[in-house]
């Protein structure tokens, strides 16, 4: 396997990891309004991701940095053409991080209510926009012979991409609800399971339509296997959630995300950004990649650094693995 293909796979793995981890992260932020009934329950939900949310975003930074170094043409076209939605995501992530840290700095209800609103909207908007962005990457956009995006913002808001946005929004909300049920105790745990069941049914319908559309448009036998795995895992997650097996349900909802994102990259390869104007103007793993020497250096660095990051993040989740509830808030009030 050539190095540019290796790095396409590695970047796909980084995005899969990001959506798996940040997916329930975004879901929890959305649930602070949909699930929590009072300030204490909002605090419980935020505490479920408090030790890990910033670590989850490392996957995004790594995916962006790897794309810049391994496929500079892809990075340049993507970030210039998708400037507005990516800027909106960046602003949301900045405000969201500030909101997590500042929400509890003052006890006034208005202060906390405003930051709670910020957490909700800055979780919902990126969850939707990531689906829109990847929908356009897979579908293809207007790229000219100079590998530059020549479309407008309206071109990105097409039916396929908007459906992709709805899929990621509902899927991340479902993933977050299952995570909330896994990490909490008491009444909020039961309500999280019930909400996950309702959101999961909507997700299943939207995801099936979107993935079938993708398969019909540009899929092959390998992507079909990923499609079947994604749908089967989502159905199994709903069954496990209904039976009260939160651990299995969360694992299977994660498998759904892994299989669905893998399918998108399988349908994309060997392109990294197809052109709808002329197939010869598409960015591919060959014409968008860095030099072999650059890719070789990056490969050796990743071999050293990646295991360390995975071990540290795995240890973090193990340390903070216990369930929490409103009864645990008094001990951490200060």
mmCIF file of C-alpha atoms in Angstrom:
data_model
loop_
_atom_site.group_PDB
_atom_site.id
_atom_site.type_symbol
_atom_site.label_atom_id
_atom_site.label_comp_id
_atom_site.label_asym_id
_atom_site.label_seq_id
_atom_site.Cartn_x
_atom_site.Cartn_y
_atom_site.Cartn_z
ATOM 1 C CA UNK A 1 0.000 0.000 0.000
ATOM 2 C CA UNK A 2 1.400 3.385 -1.006
ATOM 3 C CA UNK A 3 1.930 6.043 1.639
ATOM 4 C CA UNK A 4 -0.723 8.429 0.303
ATOM 5 C CA UNK A 5 -3.266 5.609 0.588
ATOM 6 C CA UNK A 6 -2.051 4.849 4.114
ATOM 7 C CA UNK A 7 -2.591 8.465 5.096
ATOM 8 C CA UNK A 8 -6.043 8.545 3.537
ATOM 9 C CA UNK A 9 -6.911 5.579 5.773
ATOM 10 C CA UNK A 10 -5.327 7.220 8.817
ATOM 11 C CA UNK A 11 -7.246 10.456 8.250
ATOM 12 C CA UNK A 12 -10.442 8.414 7.911
ATOM 13 C CA UNK A 13 -9.630 6.732 11.243
ATOM 14 C CA UNK A 14 -9.068 10.124 12.883
ATOM 15 C CA UNK A 15 -12.449 11.403 11.677
ATOM 16 C CA UNK A 16 -14.120 8.186 12.796
ATOM 17 C CA UNK A 17 -12.561 8.577 16.248
ATOM 18 C CA UNK A 18 -13.590 12.220 16.409
ATOM 19 C CA UNK A 19 -17.222 11.544 15.511
ATOM 20 C CA UNK A 20 -17.389 8.576 17.893
ATOM 21 C CA UNK A 21 -16.112 10.618 20.839
ATOM 22 C CA UNK A 22 -17.366 14.097 20.035
ATOM 23 C CA UNK A 23 -20.663 12.584 18.899
ATOM 24 C CA UNK A 24 -21.838 11.770 22.417
ATOM 25 C CA UNK A 25 -20.144 14.983 23.544
ATOM 26 C CA UNK A 26 -22.370 17.042 21.230
ATOM 27 C CA UNK A 27 -25.320 14.862 22.197
ATOM 28 C CA UNK A 28 -24.888 15.662 25.885
ATOM 29 C CA UNK A 29 -24.780 19.372 25.088
ATOM 30 C CA UNK A 30 -28.062 19.085 23.174
ATOM 31 C CA UNK A 31 -29.625 17.060 25.988
ATOM 32 C CA UNK A 32 -28.969 19.797 28.533
ATOM 33 C CA UNK A 33 -32.133 21.368 27.131
ATOM 34 C CA UNK A 34 -34.056 18.304 25.930
ATOM 35 C CA UNK A 35 -33.515 16.048 28.937
ATOM 36 C CA UNK A 36 -32.484 18.030 32.014
ATOM 37 C CA UNK A 37 -35.364 19.417 34.104
ATOM 38 C CA UNK A 38 -33.433 21.726 36.405
ATOM 39 C CA UNK A 39 -30.001 23.232 37.037
ATOM 40 C CA UNK A 40 -28.861 20.210 39.042
ATOM 41 C CA UNK A 41 -29.619 17.780 36.229
ATOM 42 C CA UNK A 42 -27.864 20.032 33.732
ATOM 43 C CA UNK A 43 -24.841 19.962 36.003
ATOM 44 C CA UNK A 44 -24.989 16.168 36.108
ATOM 45 C CA UNK A 45 -25.082 15.916 32.320
ATOM 46 C CA UNK A 46 -22.187 18.335 31.912
ATOM 47 C CA UNK A 47 -20.203 16.433 34.546
ATOM 48 C CA UNK A 48 -20.527 13.209 32.525
ATOM 49 C CA UNK A 49 -18.290 14.738 29.857
ATOM 50 C CA UNK A 50 -16.440 17.268 32.032
ATOM 51 C CA UNK A 51 -13.174 15.265 32.297
ATOM 52 C CA UNK A 52 -13.090 14.206 28.625
ATOM 53 C CA UNK A 53 -14.716 16.762 26.286
ATOM 54 C CA UNK A 54 -11.519 18.706 25.605
ATOM 55 C CA UNK A 55 -9.572 15.499 24.996
ATOM 56 C CA UNK A 56 -12.175 14.445 22.437
ATOM 57 C CA UNK A 57 -11.436 17.545 20.387
ATOM 58 C CA UNK A 58 -7.790 16.495 20.047
ATOM 59 C CA UNK A 59 -8.998 14.106 17.341
ATOM 60 C CA UNK A 60 -10.321 17.047 15.313
ATOM 61 C CA UNK A 61 -7.071 18.986 15.640
ATOM 62 C CA UNK A 62 -5.089 15.914 14.625
ATOM 63 C CA UNK A 63 -7.347 15.196 11.649
ATOM 64 C CA UNK A 64 -7.022 18.791 10.443
ATOM 65 C CA UNK A 65 -3.258 18.839 10.952
ATOM 66 C CA UNK A 66 -2.814 15.474 9.217
ATOM 67 C CA UNK A 67 -4.873 16.678 6.245
ATOM 68 C CA UNK A 68 -2.774 19.858 5.996
ATOM 69 C CA UNK A 69 0.494 17.920 6.041
ATOM 70 C CA UNK A 70 -0.451 14.845 4.003
ATOM 71 C CA UNK A 71 -2.855 16.373 1.468
ATOM 72 C CA UNK A 72 -2.210 20.139 1.225
ATOM 73 C CA UNK A 73 -4.295 20.531 -1.961
ATOM 74 C CA UNK A 74 -7.262 18.887 -0.240
ATOM 75 C CA UNK A 75 -6.819 21.075 2.821
ATOM 76 C CA UNK A 76 -6.573 24.273 0.757
ATOM 77 C CA UNK A 77 -9.634 23.564 -1.385
ATOM 78 C CA UNK A 78 -11.697 22.295 1.535
ATOM 79 C CA UNK A 79 -11.000 25.168 3.908
ATOM 80 C CA UNK A 80 -11.375 27.860 1.270
ATOM 81 C CA UNK A 81 -14.537 26.425 -0.287
ATOM 82 C CA UNK A 82 -16.184 25.520 3.027
ATOM 83 C CA UNK A 83 -14.954 28.643 4.791
ATOM 84 C CA UNK A 84 -18.320 29.817 6.176
ATOM 85 C CA UNK A 85 -19.561 26.510 7.683
ATOM 86 C CA UNK A 86 -16.108 25.610 9.037
ATOM 87 C CA UNK A 87 -15.749 29.069 10.578
ATOM 88 C CA UNK A 88 -19.183 28.658 12.173
ATOM 89 C CA UNK A 89 -18.078 25.304 13.627
ATOM 90 C CA UNK A 90 -14.849 26.832 14.952
ATOM 91 C CA UNK A 91 -16.687 29.711 16.625
ATOM 92 C CA UNK A 92 -19.155 27.262 18.191
ATOM 93 C CA UNK A 93 -16.349 25.081 19.564
ATOM 94 C CA UNK A 94 -14.639 28.117 21.102
ATOM 95 C CA UNK A 95 -17.821 29.428 22.739
ATOM 96 C CA UNK A 96 -18.761 25.920 23.856
ATOM 97 C CA UNK A 97 -15.470 25.424 25.657
ATOM 98 C CA UNK A 98 -15.792 28.778 27.390
ATOM 99 C CA UNK A 99 -19.384 27.947 28.379
ATOM 100 C CA UNK A 100 -18.345 24.690 30.062
ATOM 101 C CA UNK A 101 -15.729 26.509 32.121
ATOM 102 C CA UNK A 102 -17.662 29.691 32.959
ATOM 103 C CA UNK A 103 -21.165 28.321 33.618
ATOM 104 C CA UNK A 104 -20.520 27.626 37.299
ATOM 105 C CA UNK A 105 -18.327 30.650 38.016
ATOM 106 C CA UNK A 106 -21.302 32.676 39.305
ATOM 107 C CA UNK A 107 -24.477 31.475 41.047
ATOM 108 C CA UNK A 108 -26.953 33.885 39.403
ATOM 109 C CA UNK A 109 -29.703 32.108 37.461
ATOM 110 C CA UNK A 110 -29.474 34.449 34.475
ATOM 111 C CA UNK A 111 -25.721 33.900 34.193
ATOM 112 C CA UNK A 112 -26.081 30.121 34.150
ATOM 113 C CA UNK A 113 -29.145 30.223 31.889
ATOM 114 C CA UNK A 114 -27.230 32.183 29.232
ATOM 115 C CA UNK A 115 -24.283 29.786 29.312
ATOM 116 C CA UNK A 116 -26.675 26.822 29.198
ATOM 117 C CA UNK A 117 -28.199 28.268 26.029
ATOM 118 C CA UNK A 118 -24.705 28.664 24.601
ATOM 119 C CA UNK A 119 -23.883 25.015 25.357
ATOM 120 C CA UNK A 120 -27.086 23.846 23.651
ATOM 121 C CA UNK A 121 -26.718 25.868 20.459
ATOM 122 C CA UNK A 122 -22.953 25.386 20.110
ATOM 123 C CA UNK A 123 -23.505 21.639 20.361
ATOM 124 C CA UNK A 124 -26.465 21.516 17.976
ATOM 125 C CA UNK A 125 -25.004 23.688 15.195
ATOM 126 C CA UNK A 126 -21.706 21.749 14.745
ATOM 127 C CA UNK A 127 -23.555 18.418 14.991
ATOM 128 C CA UNK A 128 -25.635 19.519 12.000
ATOM 129 C CA UNK A 129 -22.895 21.292 10.018
ATOM 130 C CA UNK A 130 -20.469 18.363 10.145
ATOM 131 C CA UNK A 131 -23.038 16.246 8.332
ATOM 132 C CA UNK A 132 -23.578 18.980 5.750
ATOM 133 C CA UNK A 133 -19.822 19.301 5.191
ATOM 134 C CA UNK A 134 -19.179 15.597 4.752
ATOM 135 C CA UNK A 135 -22.267 15.232 2.602
ATOM 136 C CA UNK A 136 -20.782 17.757 0.184
ATOM 137 C CA UNK A 137 -17.339 16.140 0.291
ATOM 138 C CA UNK A 138 -18.797 12.767 -0.700
ATOM 139 C CA UNK A 139 -21.297 14.138 -3.240
ATOM 140 C CA UNK A 140 -18.753 16.448 -4.859
ATOM 141 C CA UNK A 141 -18.586 20.200 -5.324
ATOM 142 C CA UNK A 142 -17.702 22.685 -8.061
ATOM 143 C CA UNK A 143 -13.935 22.413 -8.458
ATOM 144 C CA UNK A 144 -12.252 23.898 -11.534
ATOM 145 C CA UNK A 145 -9.121 22.866 -13.417
ATOM 146 C CA UNK A 146 -6.944 24.712 -10.874
ATOM 147 C CA UNK A 147 -8.405 22.578 -8.061
ATOM 148 C CA UNK A 148 -10.191 25.605 -6.627
ATOM 149 C CA UNK A 149 -13.771 25.693 -5.362
ATOM 150 C CA UNK A 150 -15.830 27.972 -7.611
ATOM 151 C CA UNK A 151 -19.287 27.448 -6.127
ATOM 152 C CA UNK A 152 -21.133 29.508 -3.549
ATOM 153 C CA UNK A 153 -22.586 28.942 -0.118
ATOM 154 C CA UNK A 154 -25.949 28.039 -1.655
ATOM 155 C CA UNK A 155 -24.354 25.135 -3.542
ATOM 156 C CA UNK A 156 -23.451 23.530 -0.221
ATOM 157 C CA UNK A 157 -27.068 23.604 0.966
ATOM 158 C CA UNK A 158 -28.315 20.877 -1.356
ATOM 159 C CA UNK A 159 -30.848 18.184 -0.330
ATOM 160 C CA UNK A 160 -28.269 15.406 0.044
ATOM 161 C CA UNK A 161 -25.986 17.467 2.298
ATOM 162 C CA UNK A 162 -28.889 18.791 4.389
ATOM 163 C CA UNK A 163 -30.094 15.220 4.900
ATOM 164 C CA UNK A 164 -26.568 14.340 5.994
ATOM 165 C CA UNK A 165 -26.755 17.161 8.528
ATOM 166 C CA UNK A 166 -30.010 15.807 9.950
ATOM 167 C CA UNK A 167 -28.479 12.340 10.191
ATOM 168 C CA UNK A 168 -25.447 13.495 12.176
ATOM 169 C CA UNK A 169 -27.629 15.706 14.372
ATOM 170 C CA UNK A 170 -30.037 12.907 15.325
ATOM 171 C CA UNK A 171 -27.329 10.237 15.486
ATOM 172 C CA UNK A 172 -25.164 12.296 17.845
ATOM 173 C CA UNK A 173 -28.206 13.101 19.991
ATOM 174 C CA UNK A 174 -29.028 9.387 20.200
ATOM 175 C CA UNK A 175 -25.382 8.574 20.977
ATOM 176 C CA UNK A 176 -25.410 11.210 23.711
ATOM 177 C CA UNK A 177 -28.675 9.969 25.221
ATOM 178 C CA UNK A 178 -27.306 6.425 25.420
ATOM 179 C CA UNK A 179 -24.117 7.777 26.998
ATOM 180 C CA UNK A 180 -26.197 9.737 29.524
ATOM 181 C CA UNK A 181 -28.087 6.565 30.443
ATOM 182 C CA UNK A 182 -24.774 4.746 30.828
ATOM 183 C CA UNK A 183 -23.192 7.420 33.041
ATOM 184 C CA UNK A 184 -26.046 8.491 35.339
ATOM 185 C CA UNK A 185 -28.217 7.033 38.070
ATOM 186 C CA UNK A 186 -31.786 7.631 39.179
ATOM 187 C CA UNK A 187 -34.639 9.219 37.289
ATOM 188 C CA UNK A 188 -32.452 10.984 34.732
ATOM 189 C CA UNK A 189 -31.037 7.621 33.670
ATOM 190 C CA UNK A 190 -34.484 6.233 32.914
ATOM 191 C CA UNK A 191 -35.576 9.346 31.034
ATOM 192 C CA UNK A 192 -32.368 9.260 29.005
ATOM 193 C CA UNK A 193 -33.190 5.706 27.918
ATOM 194 C CA UNK A 194 -36.715 6.691 26.919
ATOM 195 C CA UNK A 195 -35.510 9.703 24.957
ATOM 196 C CA UNK A 196 -32.810 7.612 23.282
ATOM 197 C CA UNK A 197 -35.471 5.192 22.064
ATOM 198 C CA UNK A 198 -37.536 7.946 20.447
ATOM 199 C CA UNK A 199 -34.573 9.747 18.902
ATOM 200 C CA UNK A 200 -33.083 6.446 17.756
ATOM 201 C CA UNK A 201 -36.163 5.536 15.727
ATOM 202 C CA UNK A 202 -36.009 8.873 13.888
ATOM 203 C CA UNK A 203 -32.272 8.399 13.378
ATOM 204 C CA UNK A 204 -32.778 4.934 11.902
ATOM 205 C CA UNK A 205 -35.175 6.240 9.236
ATOM 206 C CA UNK A 206 -32.998 9.226 8.276
ATOM 207 C CA UNK A 207 -29.760 7.218 8.289
ATOM 208 C CA UNK A 208 -31.238 4.454 6.136
ATOM 209 C CA UNK A 209 -32.393 6.943 3.500
ATOM 210 C CA UNK A 210 -29.071 8.806 3.513
ATOM 211 C CA UNK A 211 -26.893 5.693 3.339
ATOM 212 C CA UNK A 212 -29.005 4.102 0.600
ATOM 213 C CA UNK A 213 -28.789 7.345 -1.366
ATOM 214 C CA UNK A 214 -25.004 7.318 -0.937
ATOM 215 C CA UNK A 215 -24.760 3.680 -1.979
ATOM 216 C CA UNK A 216 -26.911 4.206 -5.067
ATOM 217 C CA UNK A 217 -24.908 7.256 -6.106
ATOM 218 C CA UNK A 218 -21.315 6.092 -5.663
ATOM 219 C CA UNK A 219 -21.171 2.869 -3.656
ATOM 220 C CA UNK A 220 -19.687 -0.548 -4.359
ATOM 221 C CA UNK A 221 -19.613 -3.941 -2.658
ATOM 222 C CA UNK A 222 -17.326 -2.831 0.163
ATOM 223 C CA UNK A 223 -19.420 0.221 1.010
ATOM 224 C CA UNK A 224 -22.525 -1.964 0.955
ATOM 225 C CA UNK A 225 -21.017 -4.123 3.696
ATOM 226 C CA UNK A 226 -20.394 -0.979 5.776
ATOM 227 C CA UNK A 227 -23.974 0.167 5.130
ATOM 228 C CA UNK A 228 -25.409 -3.130 6.349
ATOM 229 C CA UNK A 229 -23.138 -3.029 9.417
ATOM 230 C CA UNK A 230 -24.219 0.526 10.274
ATOM 231 C CA UNK A 231 -27.936 -0.210 9.976
ATOM 232 C CA UNK A 232 -27.671 -3.524 11.856
ATOM 233 C CA UNK A 233 -25.676 -1.894 14.672
ATOM 234 C CA UNK A 234 -28.221 0.921 15.020
ATOM 235 C CA UNK A 235 -31.131 -1.509 15.220
ATOM 236 C CA UNK A 236 -29.214 -3.616 17.764
ATOM 237 C CA UNK A 237 -28.442 -0.468 19.789
ATOM 238 C CA UNK A 238 -32.169 0.301 19.970
ATOM 239 C CA UNK A 239 -32.917 -3.251 21.102
ATOM 240 C CA UNK A 240 -30.195 -3.120 23.761
ATOM 241 C CA UNK A 241 -31.397 0.282 24.962
ATOM 242 C CA UNK A 242 -34.957 -0.972 25.285
ATOM 243 C CA UNK A 243 -33.678 -3.909 27.355
ATOM 244 C CA UNK A 244 -31.769 -1.578 29.676
ATOM 245 C CA UNK A 245 -28.324 -2.748 28.523
ATOM 246 C CA UNK A 246 -26.734 0.681 28.360
ATOM 247 C CA UNK A 247 -23.186 -0.579 27.876
ATOM 248 C CA UNK A 248 -24.115 -2.641 24.836
ATOM 249 C CA UNK A 249 -26.327 0.107 23.491
ATOM 250 C CA UNK A 250 -23.538 2.687 23.698
ATOM 251 C CA UNK A 251 -21.043 0.302 22.089
ATOM 252 C CA UNK A 252 -23.433 -0.453 19.244
ATOM 253 C CA UNK A 253 -24.318 3.203 18.670
ATOM 254 C CA UNK A 254 -20.581 3.793 18.418
ATOM 255 C CA UNK A 255 -20.284 0.959 15.894
ATOM 256 C CA UNK A 256 -23.031 2.684 13.894
ATOM 257 C CA UNK A 257 -20.967 5.862 13.701
ATOM 258 C CA UNK A 258 -17.796 3.932 12.835
ATOM 259 C CA UNK A 259 -19.476 1.957 10.043
ATOM 260 C CA UNK A 260 -21.370 4.952 8.625
ATOM 261 C CA UNK A 261 -18.310 7.232 8.460
ATOM 262 C CA UNK A 262 -16.219 4.365 7.079
ATOM 263 C CA UNK A 263 -18.809 3.930 4.338
ATOM 264 C CA UNK A 264 -18.495 7.593 3.371
ATOM 265 C CA UNK A 265 -14.722 7.297 3.035
ATOM 266 C CA UNK A 266 -15.048 4.033 1.110
ATOM 267 C CA UNK A 267 -17.342 5.665 -1.423
ATOM 268 C CA UNK A 268 -14.993 8.653 -1.619
ATOM 269 C CA UNK A 269 -11.740 6.749 -2.336
ATOM 270 C CA UNK A 270 -9.587 7.282 -4.425
ATOM 271 C CA UNK A 271 -10.973 10.820 -4.542
ATOM 272 C CA UNK A 272 -10.638 13.132 -1.598
ATOM 273 C CA UNK A 273 -12.881 15.822 -3.104
ATOM 274 C CA UNK A 274 -14.760 15.016 -6.326
ATOM 275 C CA UNK A 275 -15.495 17.737 -8.870
ATOM 276 C CA UNK A 276 -19.035 17.997 -10.203
ATOM 277 C CA UNK A 277 -17.826 20.086 -13.141
ATOM 278 C CA UNK A 278 -15.391 17.568 -14.601
ATOM 279 C CA UNK A 279 -14.252 14.247 -13.140
ATOM 280 C CA UNK A 280 -10.713 14.968 -14.346
ATOM 281 C CA UNK A 281 -10.600 18.001 -12.052
ATOM 282 C CA UNK A 282 -11.314 15.964 -8.923
ATOM 283 C CA UNK A 283 -8.806 15.951 -6.097
ATOM 284 C CA UNK A 284 -7.469 12.446 -5.503
ATOM 285 C CA UNK A 285 -5.084 10.797 -3.074
ATOM 286 C CA UNK A 286 -2.450 11.103 -5.790
ATOM 287 C CA UNK A 287 -2.712 14.681 -7.046
ATOM 288 C CA UNK A 288 -3.526 16.188 -3.636
ATOM 289 C CA UNK A 289 -0.801 14.508 -1.570
ATOM 290 C CA UNK A 290 2.514 15.750 -0.228
ATOM 291 C CA UNK A 291 5.864 14.383 -1.327
ATOM 292 C CA UNK A 292 6.786 10.780 -0.437
ATOM 293 C CA UNK A 293 9.509 12.066 1.905
ATOM 294 C CA UNK A 294 7.008 14.182 3.858
ATOM 295 C CA UNK A 295 4.614 11.260 4.163
ATOM 296 C CA UNK A 296 7.461 9.005 5.327
ATOM 297 C CA UNK A 297 8.456 11.400 8.123
ATOM 298 C CA UNK A 298 4.814 11.768 9.173
ATOM 299 C CA UNK A 299 4.405 8.004 9.298
ATOM 300 C CA UNK A 300 7.329 7.529 11.674
ATOM 301 C CA UNK A 301 6.110 10.340 13.933
ATOM 302 C CA UNK A 302 2.618 8.866 14.100
ATOM 303 C CA UNK A 303 3.987 5.430 14.977
ATOM 304 C CA UNK A 304 5.643 6.963 18.043
ATOM 305 C CA UNK A 305 2.964 9.468 19.136
ATOM 306 C CA UNK A 306 -0.338 7.744 18.393
ATOM 307 C CA UNK A 307 -0.034 4.863 20.906
ATOM 308 C CA UNK A 308 0.817 7.342 23.675
ATOM 309 C CA UNK A 309 -2.263 9.455 22.938
ATOM 310 C CA UNK A 310 -4.525 6.392 22.794
ATOM 311 C CA UNK A 311 -3.198 5.012 26.069
ATOM 312 C CA UNK A 312 -3.567 8.336 27.871
ATOM 313 C CA UNK A 313 -7.098 8.928 26.622
ATOM 314 C CA UNK A 314 -8.114 5.347 27.436
ATOM 315 C CA UNK A 315 -6.749 5.788 30.958
ATOM 316 C CA UNK A 316 -8.786 9.001 31.364
ATOM 317 C CA UNK A 317 -12.021 7.223 30.511
ATOM 318 C CA UNK A 318 -11.155 4.385 32.891
ATOM 319 C CA UNK A 319 -10.506 6.752 35.801
ATOM 320 C CA UNK A 320 -13.832 8.581 35.293
ATOM 321 C CA UNK A 321 -15.898 5.491 34.491
ATOM 322 C CA UNK A 322 -18.343 5.599 37.427
ATOM 323 C CA UNK A 323 -21.956 6.733 37.206
ATOM 324 C CA UNK A 324 -23.015 10.040 38.746
ATOM 325 C CA UNK A 325 -26.265 11.632 39.883
ATOM 326 C CA UNK A 326 -27.596 14.734 41.585
ATOM 327 C CA UNK A 327 -26.656 13.245 44.970
ATOM 328 C CA UNK A 328 -22.994 13.561 44.020
ATOM 329 C CA UNK A 329 -23.128 17.294 43.372
ATOM 330 C CA UNK A 330 -22.963 18.425 46.990
ATOM 331 C CA UNK A 331 -19.482 16.964 47.445
ATOM 332 C CA UNK A 332 -18.144 18.891 44.441
ATOM 333 C CA UNK A 333 -20.050 22.146 44.941
ATOM 334 C CA UNK A 334 -16.876 24.048 45.832
#
